[in-house]
CSV table of C-alpha atoms in Angstrom, one decimal:
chain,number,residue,atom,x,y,z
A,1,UNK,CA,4.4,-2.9,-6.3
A,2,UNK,CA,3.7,-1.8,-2.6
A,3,UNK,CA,7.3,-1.8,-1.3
A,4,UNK,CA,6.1,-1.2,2.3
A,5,UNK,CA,3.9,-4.2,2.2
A,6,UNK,CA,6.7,-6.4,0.7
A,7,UNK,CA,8.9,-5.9,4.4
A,8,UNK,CA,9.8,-8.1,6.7
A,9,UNK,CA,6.5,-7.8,9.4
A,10,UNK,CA,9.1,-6.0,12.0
A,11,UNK,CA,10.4,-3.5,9.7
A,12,UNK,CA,6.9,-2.6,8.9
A,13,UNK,CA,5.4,-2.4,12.9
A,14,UNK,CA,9.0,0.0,13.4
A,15,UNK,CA,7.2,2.4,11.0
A,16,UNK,CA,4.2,2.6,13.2
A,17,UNK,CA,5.9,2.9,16.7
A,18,UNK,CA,8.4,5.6,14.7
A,19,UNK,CA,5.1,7.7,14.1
A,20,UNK,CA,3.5,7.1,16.9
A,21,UNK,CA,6.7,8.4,18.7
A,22,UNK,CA,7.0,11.4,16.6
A,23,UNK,CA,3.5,12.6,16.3
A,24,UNK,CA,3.6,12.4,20.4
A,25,UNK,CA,1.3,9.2,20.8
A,26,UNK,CA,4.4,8.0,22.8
A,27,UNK,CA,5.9,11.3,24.8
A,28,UNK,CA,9.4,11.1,25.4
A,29,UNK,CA,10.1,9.2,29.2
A,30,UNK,CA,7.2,6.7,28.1
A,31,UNK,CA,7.6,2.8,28.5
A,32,UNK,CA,7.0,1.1,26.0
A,33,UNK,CA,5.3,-2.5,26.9
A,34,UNK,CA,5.6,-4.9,24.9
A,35,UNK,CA,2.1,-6.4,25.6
A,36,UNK,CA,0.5,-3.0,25.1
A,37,UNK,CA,2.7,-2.4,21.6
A,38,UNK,CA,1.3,-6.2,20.2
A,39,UNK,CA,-2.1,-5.5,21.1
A,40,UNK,CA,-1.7,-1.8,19.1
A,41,UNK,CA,0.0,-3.1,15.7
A,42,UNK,CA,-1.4,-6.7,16.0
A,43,UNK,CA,1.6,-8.3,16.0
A,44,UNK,CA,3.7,-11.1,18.6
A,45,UNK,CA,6.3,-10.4,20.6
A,46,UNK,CA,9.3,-11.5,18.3
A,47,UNK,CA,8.6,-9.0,15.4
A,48,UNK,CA,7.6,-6.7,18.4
A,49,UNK,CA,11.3,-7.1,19.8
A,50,UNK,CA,12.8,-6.9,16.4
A,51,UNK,CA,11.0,-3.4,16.0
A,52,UNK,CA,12.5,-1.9,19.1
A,53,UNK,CA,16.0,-3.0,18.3
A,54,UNK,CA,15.7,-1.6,14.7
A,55,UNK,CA,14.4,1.7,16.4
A,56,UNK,CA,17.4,1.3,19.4
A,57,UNK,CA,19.7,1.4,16.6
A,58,UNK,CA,18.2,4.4,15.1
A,59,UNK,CA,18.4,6.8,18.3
A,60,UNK,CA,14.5,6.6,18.7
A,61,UNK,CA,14.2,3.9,21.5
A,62,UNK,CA,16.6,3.2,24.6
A,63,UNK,CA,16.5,-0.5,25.6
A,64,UNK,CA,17.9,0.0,29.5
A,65,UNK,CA,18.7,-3.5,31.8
A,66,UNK,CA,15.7,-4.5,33.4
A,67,UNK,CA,13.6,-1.0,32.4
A,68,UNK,CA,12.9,-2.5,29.2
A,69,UNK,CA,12.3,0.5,25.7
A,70,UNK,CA,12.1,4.4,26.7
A,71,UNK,CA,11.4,6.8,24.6
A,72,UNK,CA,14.2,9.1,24.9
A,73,UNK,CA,14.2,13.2,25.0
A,74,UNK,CA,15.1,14.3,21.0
A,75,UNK,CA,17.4,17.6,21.5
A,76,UNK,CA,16.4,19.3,18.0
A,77,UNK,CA,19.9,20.9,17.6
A,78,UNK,CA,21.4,17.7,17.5
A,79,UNK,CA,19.2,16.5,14.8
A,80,UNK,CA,20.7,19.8,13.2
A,81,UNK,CA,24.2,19.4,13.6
A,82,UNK,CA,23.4,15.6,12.2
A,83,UNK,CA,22.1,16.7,9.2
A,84,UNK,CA,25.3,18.9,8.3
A,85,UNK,CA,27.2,16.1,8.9
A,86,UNK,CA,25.1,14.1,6.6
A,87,UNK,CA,24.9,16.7,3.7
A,88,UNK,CA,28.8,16.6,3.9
A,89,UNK,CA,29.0,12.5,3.7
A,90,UNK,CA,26.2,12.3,0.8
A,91,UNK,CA,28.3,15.4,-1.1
A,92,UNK,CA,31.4,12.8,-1.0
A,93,UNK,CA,29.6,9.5,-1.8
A,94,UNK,CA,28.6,11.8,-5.1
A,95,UNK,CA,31.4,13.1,-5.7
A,96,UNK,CA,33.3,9.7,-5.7
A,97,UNK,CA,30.3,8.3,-7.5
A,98,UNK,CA,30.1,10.4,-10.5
A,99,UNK,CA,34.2,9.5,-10.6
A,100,UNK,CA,33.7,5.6,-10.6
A,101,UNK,CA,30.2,4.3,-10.6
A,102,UNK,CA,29.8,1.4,-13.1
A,103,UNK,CA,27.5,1.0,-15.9
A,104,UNK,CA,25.1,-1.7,-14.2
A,105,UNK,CA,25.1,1.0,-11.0
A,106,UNK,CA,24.3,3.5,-13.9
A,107,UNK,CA,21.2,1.3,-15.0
A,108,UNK,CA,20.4,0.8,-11.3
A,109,UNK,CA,19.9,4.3,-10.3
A,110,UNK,CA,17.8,5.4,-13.6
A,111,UNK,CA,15.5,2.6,-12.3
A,112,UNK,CA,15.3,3.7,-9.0
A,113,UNK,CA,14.5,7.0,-10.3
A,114,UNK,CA,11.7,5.8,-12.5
A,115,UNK,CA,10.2,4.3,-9.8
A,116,UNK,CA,10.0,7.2,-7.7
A,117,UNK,CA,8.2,8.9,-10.6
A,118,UNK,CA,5.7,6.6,-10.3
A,119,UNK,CA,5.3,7.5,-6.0
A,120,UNK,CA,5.3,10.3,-7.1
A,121,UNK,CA,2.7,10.3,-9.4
A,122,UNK,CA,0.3,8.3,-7.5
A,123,UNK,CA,1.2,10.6,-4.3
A,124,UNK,CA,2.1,7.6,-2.1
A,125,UNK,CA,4.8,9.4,0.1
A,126,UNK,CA,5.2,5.8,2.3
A,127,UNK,CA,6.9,4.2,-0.7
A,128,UNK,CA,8.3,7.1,-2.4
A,129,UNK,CA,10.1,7.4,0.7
A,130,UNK,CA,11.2,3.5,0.5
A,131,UNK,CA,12.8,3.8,-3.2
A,132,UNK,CA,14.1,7.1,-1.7
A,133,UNK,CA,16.3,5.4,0.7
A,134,UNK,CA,17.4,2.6,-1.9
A,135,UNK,CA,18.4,5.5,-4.1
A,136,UNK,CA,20.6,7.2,-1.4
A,137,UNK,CA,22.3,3.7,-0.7
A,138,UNK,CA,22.5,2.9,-4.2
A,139,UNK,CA,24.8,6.4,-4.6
A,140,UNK,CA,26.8,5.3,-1.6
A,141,UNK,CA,27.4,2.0,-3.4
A,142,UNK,CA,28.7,3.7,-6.3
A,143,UNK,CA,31.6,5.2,-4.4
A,144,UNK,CA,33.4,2.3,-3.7
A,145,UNK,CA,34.4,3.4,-0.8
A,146,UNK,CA,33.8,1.0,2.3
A,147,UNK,CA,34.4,2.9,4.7
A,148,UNK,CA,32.6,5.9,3.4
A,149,UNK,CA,29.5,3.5,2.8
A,150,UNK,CA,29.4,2.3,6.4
A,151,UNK,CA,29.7,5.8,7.9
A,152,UNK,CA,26.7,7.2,5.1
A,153,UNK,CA,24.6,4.2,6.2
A,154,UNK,CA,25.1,4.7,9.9
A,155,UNK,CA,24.3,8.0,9.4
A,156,UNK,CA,21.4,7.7,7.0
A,157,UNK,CA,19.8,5.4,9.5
A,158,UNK,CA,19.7,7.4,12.1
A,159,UNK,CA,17.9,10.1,10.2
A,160,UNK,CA,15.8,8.2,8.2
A,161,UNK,CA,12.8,9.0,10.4
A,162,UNK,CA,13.0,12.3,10.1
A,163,UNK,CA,14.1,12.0,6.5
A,164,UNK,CA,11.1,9.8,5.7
A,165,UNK,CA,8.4,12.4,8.1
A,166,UNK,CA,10.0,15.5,5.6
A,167,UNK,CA,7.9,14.0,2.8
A,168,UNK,CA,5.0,14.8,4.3
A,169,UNK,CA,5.7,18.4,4.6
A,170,UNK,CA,4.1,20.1,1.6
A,171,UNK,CA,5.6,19.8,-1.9
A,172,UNK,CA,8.8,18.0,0.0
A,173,UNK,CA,8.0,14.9,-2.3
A,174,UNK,CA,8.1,17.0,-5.7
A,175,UNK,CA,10.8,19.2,-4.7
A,176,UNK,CA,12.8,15.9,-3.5
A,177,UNK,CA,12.4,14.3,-7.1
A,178,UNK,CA,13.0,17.3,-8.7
A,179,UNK,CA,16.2,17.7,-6.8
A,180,UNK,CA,17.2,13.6,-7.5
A,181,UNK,CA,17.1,14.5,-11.6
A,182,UNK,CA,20.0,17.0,-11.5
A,183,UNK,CA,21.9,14.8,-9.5
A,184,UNK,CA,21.3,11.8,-11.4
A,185,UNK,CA,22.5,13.5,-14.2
A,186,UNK,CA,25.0,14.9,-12.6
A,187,UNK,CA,26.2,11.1,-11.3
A,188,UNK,CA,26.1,9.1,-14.3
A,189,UNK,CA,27.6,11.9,-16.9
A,190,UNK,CA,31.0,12.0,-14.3
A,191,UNK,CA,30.1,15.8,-13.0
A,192,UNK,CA,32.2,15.3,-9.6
A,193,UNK,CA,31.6,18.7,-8.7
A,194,UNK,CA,28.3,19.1,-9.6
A,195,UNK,CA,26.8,15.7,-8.2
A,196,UNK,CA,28.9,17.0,-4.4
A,197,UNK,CA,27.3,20.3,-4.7
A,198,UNK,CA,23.9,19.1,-5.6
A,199,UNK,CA,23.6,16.4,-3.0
A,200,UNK,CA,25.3,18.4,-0.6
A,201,UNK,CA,22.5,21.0,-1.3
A,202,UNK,CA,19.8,18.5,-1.3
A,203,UNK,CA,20.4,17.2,2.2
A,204,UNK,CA,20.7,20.3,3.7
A,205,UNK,CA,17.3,21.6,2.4
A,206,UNK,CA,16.4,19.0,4.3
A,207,UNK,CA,17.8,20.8,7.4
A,208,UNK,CA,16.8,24.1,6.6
A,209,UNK,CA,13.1,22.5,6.3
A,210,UNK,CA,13.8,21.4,10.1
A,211,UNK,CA,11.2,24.0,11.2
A,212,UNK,CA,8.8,23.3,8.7
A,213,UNK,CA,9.1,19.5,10.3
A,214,UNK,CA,8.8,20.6,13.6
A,215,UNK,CA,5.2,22.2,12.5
A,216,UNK,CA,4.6,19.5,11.1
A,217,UNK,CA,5.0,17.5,14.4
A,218,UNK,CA,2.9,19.7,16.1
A,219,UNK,CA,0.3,19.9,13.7
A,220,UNK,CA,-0.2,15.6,14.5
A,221,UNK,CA,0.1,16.0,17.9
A,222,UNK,CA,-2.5,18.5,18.9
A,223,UNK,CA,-4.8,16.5,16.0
């Protein structure tokens, strides 16, 4: 099943402008018509529109009145600090999973994880990175927490470009599943302490790998 192919047409142009943006196609300060963007993807205006708001919502794209989308300046340290905020929310939404996640949730996850095996496998980082996210959410879920949920999404969301551009960094996808098994385990035997530290861990691997992102960046946008 191609997961990325099975999105709403919007979701799946947003992916394209989000690379396009982070691989420097679009430099930050740059416009972005909306006649120029449906002749790129091939797409109308609506799911055009739709794509902008999803990346306004994200921190990617500013919508200003009467300038229309901008690509905004991305200050690195901020991406930073957002990540050790994140690590800290995904360590609680663990913690409180492993304490009260339900057997269904329980039978959720392991399929979640199987499926990732199987992105893994064939090396298809696009919807590895997909299942990824519904894993993350899924653990959120599991704390049954609301408000903790909302704040994790919010949070999630606006990192999720960055999150999903980490894959591609090399051995990121391996490592990341790798890292998913313990805290599976961790999660669905009721190890509080181990599920926090392991996700808490596994996000902010993701942080310390910032500069190996940042190479990564570069290496597209001299390409």
């Amino acid at each position: 099943m191609n997961l990325i192919k099975d999105l709403p047409l919007s979701i799946q142009v947003s992916k394209k402008i989000e690379d396009d943006i982070i691989f420097g196609h679009f430099l930050p300060g740059t416009k972005l018509d909306e006649v120029e963007l449906c002749e790129r993807y091939g797409a109308s205006r609506t799911p055009i529109r739709e794509a902008l708001k999803l990346l306004a919502a994200e921190g990617l794209v500013e919508i200003r009145p009467r300038r229309g989308a901008i690509v905004p300046e991305v200050n690195p340290m901020t991406l930073c600090e957002m990540f050790e905020v994140m690590a800290e929310l995904e360590g609680m939404c663990g913690r409180l999973a492993a304490r009260r996640i339900q057997d269904d949730e329980k039978t959720k996850l392991l399929s979640m994880h199987q499926r990732c095996a199987e992105y893994l496998e064939s090396g298809d980082s696009e919807n590895y990175y997909e299942m990824n996210r519904q894993f993350h959410f899924q653990i959120y879920l599991a704390s049954h927490n609301s408000f903790l949920i909302e704040q994790a999404g919010s949070l999630h969301k606006r990192l999720h470009p960055y999150r999903r551009l980490q894959l591609r960094v090399s051995n990121r996808m391996s490592n990341s599943f790798a890292e998913h098994e313990g805290i599976v385990q961790a999660i669905i035997h009721g190890n509080e302490a181990e599920a926090e530290r392991l996700l808490r861990e596994h996000v902010v691997i993701q942080g310390q790998k910032f500069t190996d992102l940042i190479a990564t960046i570069s290496t597209y946008t001299k390409s």
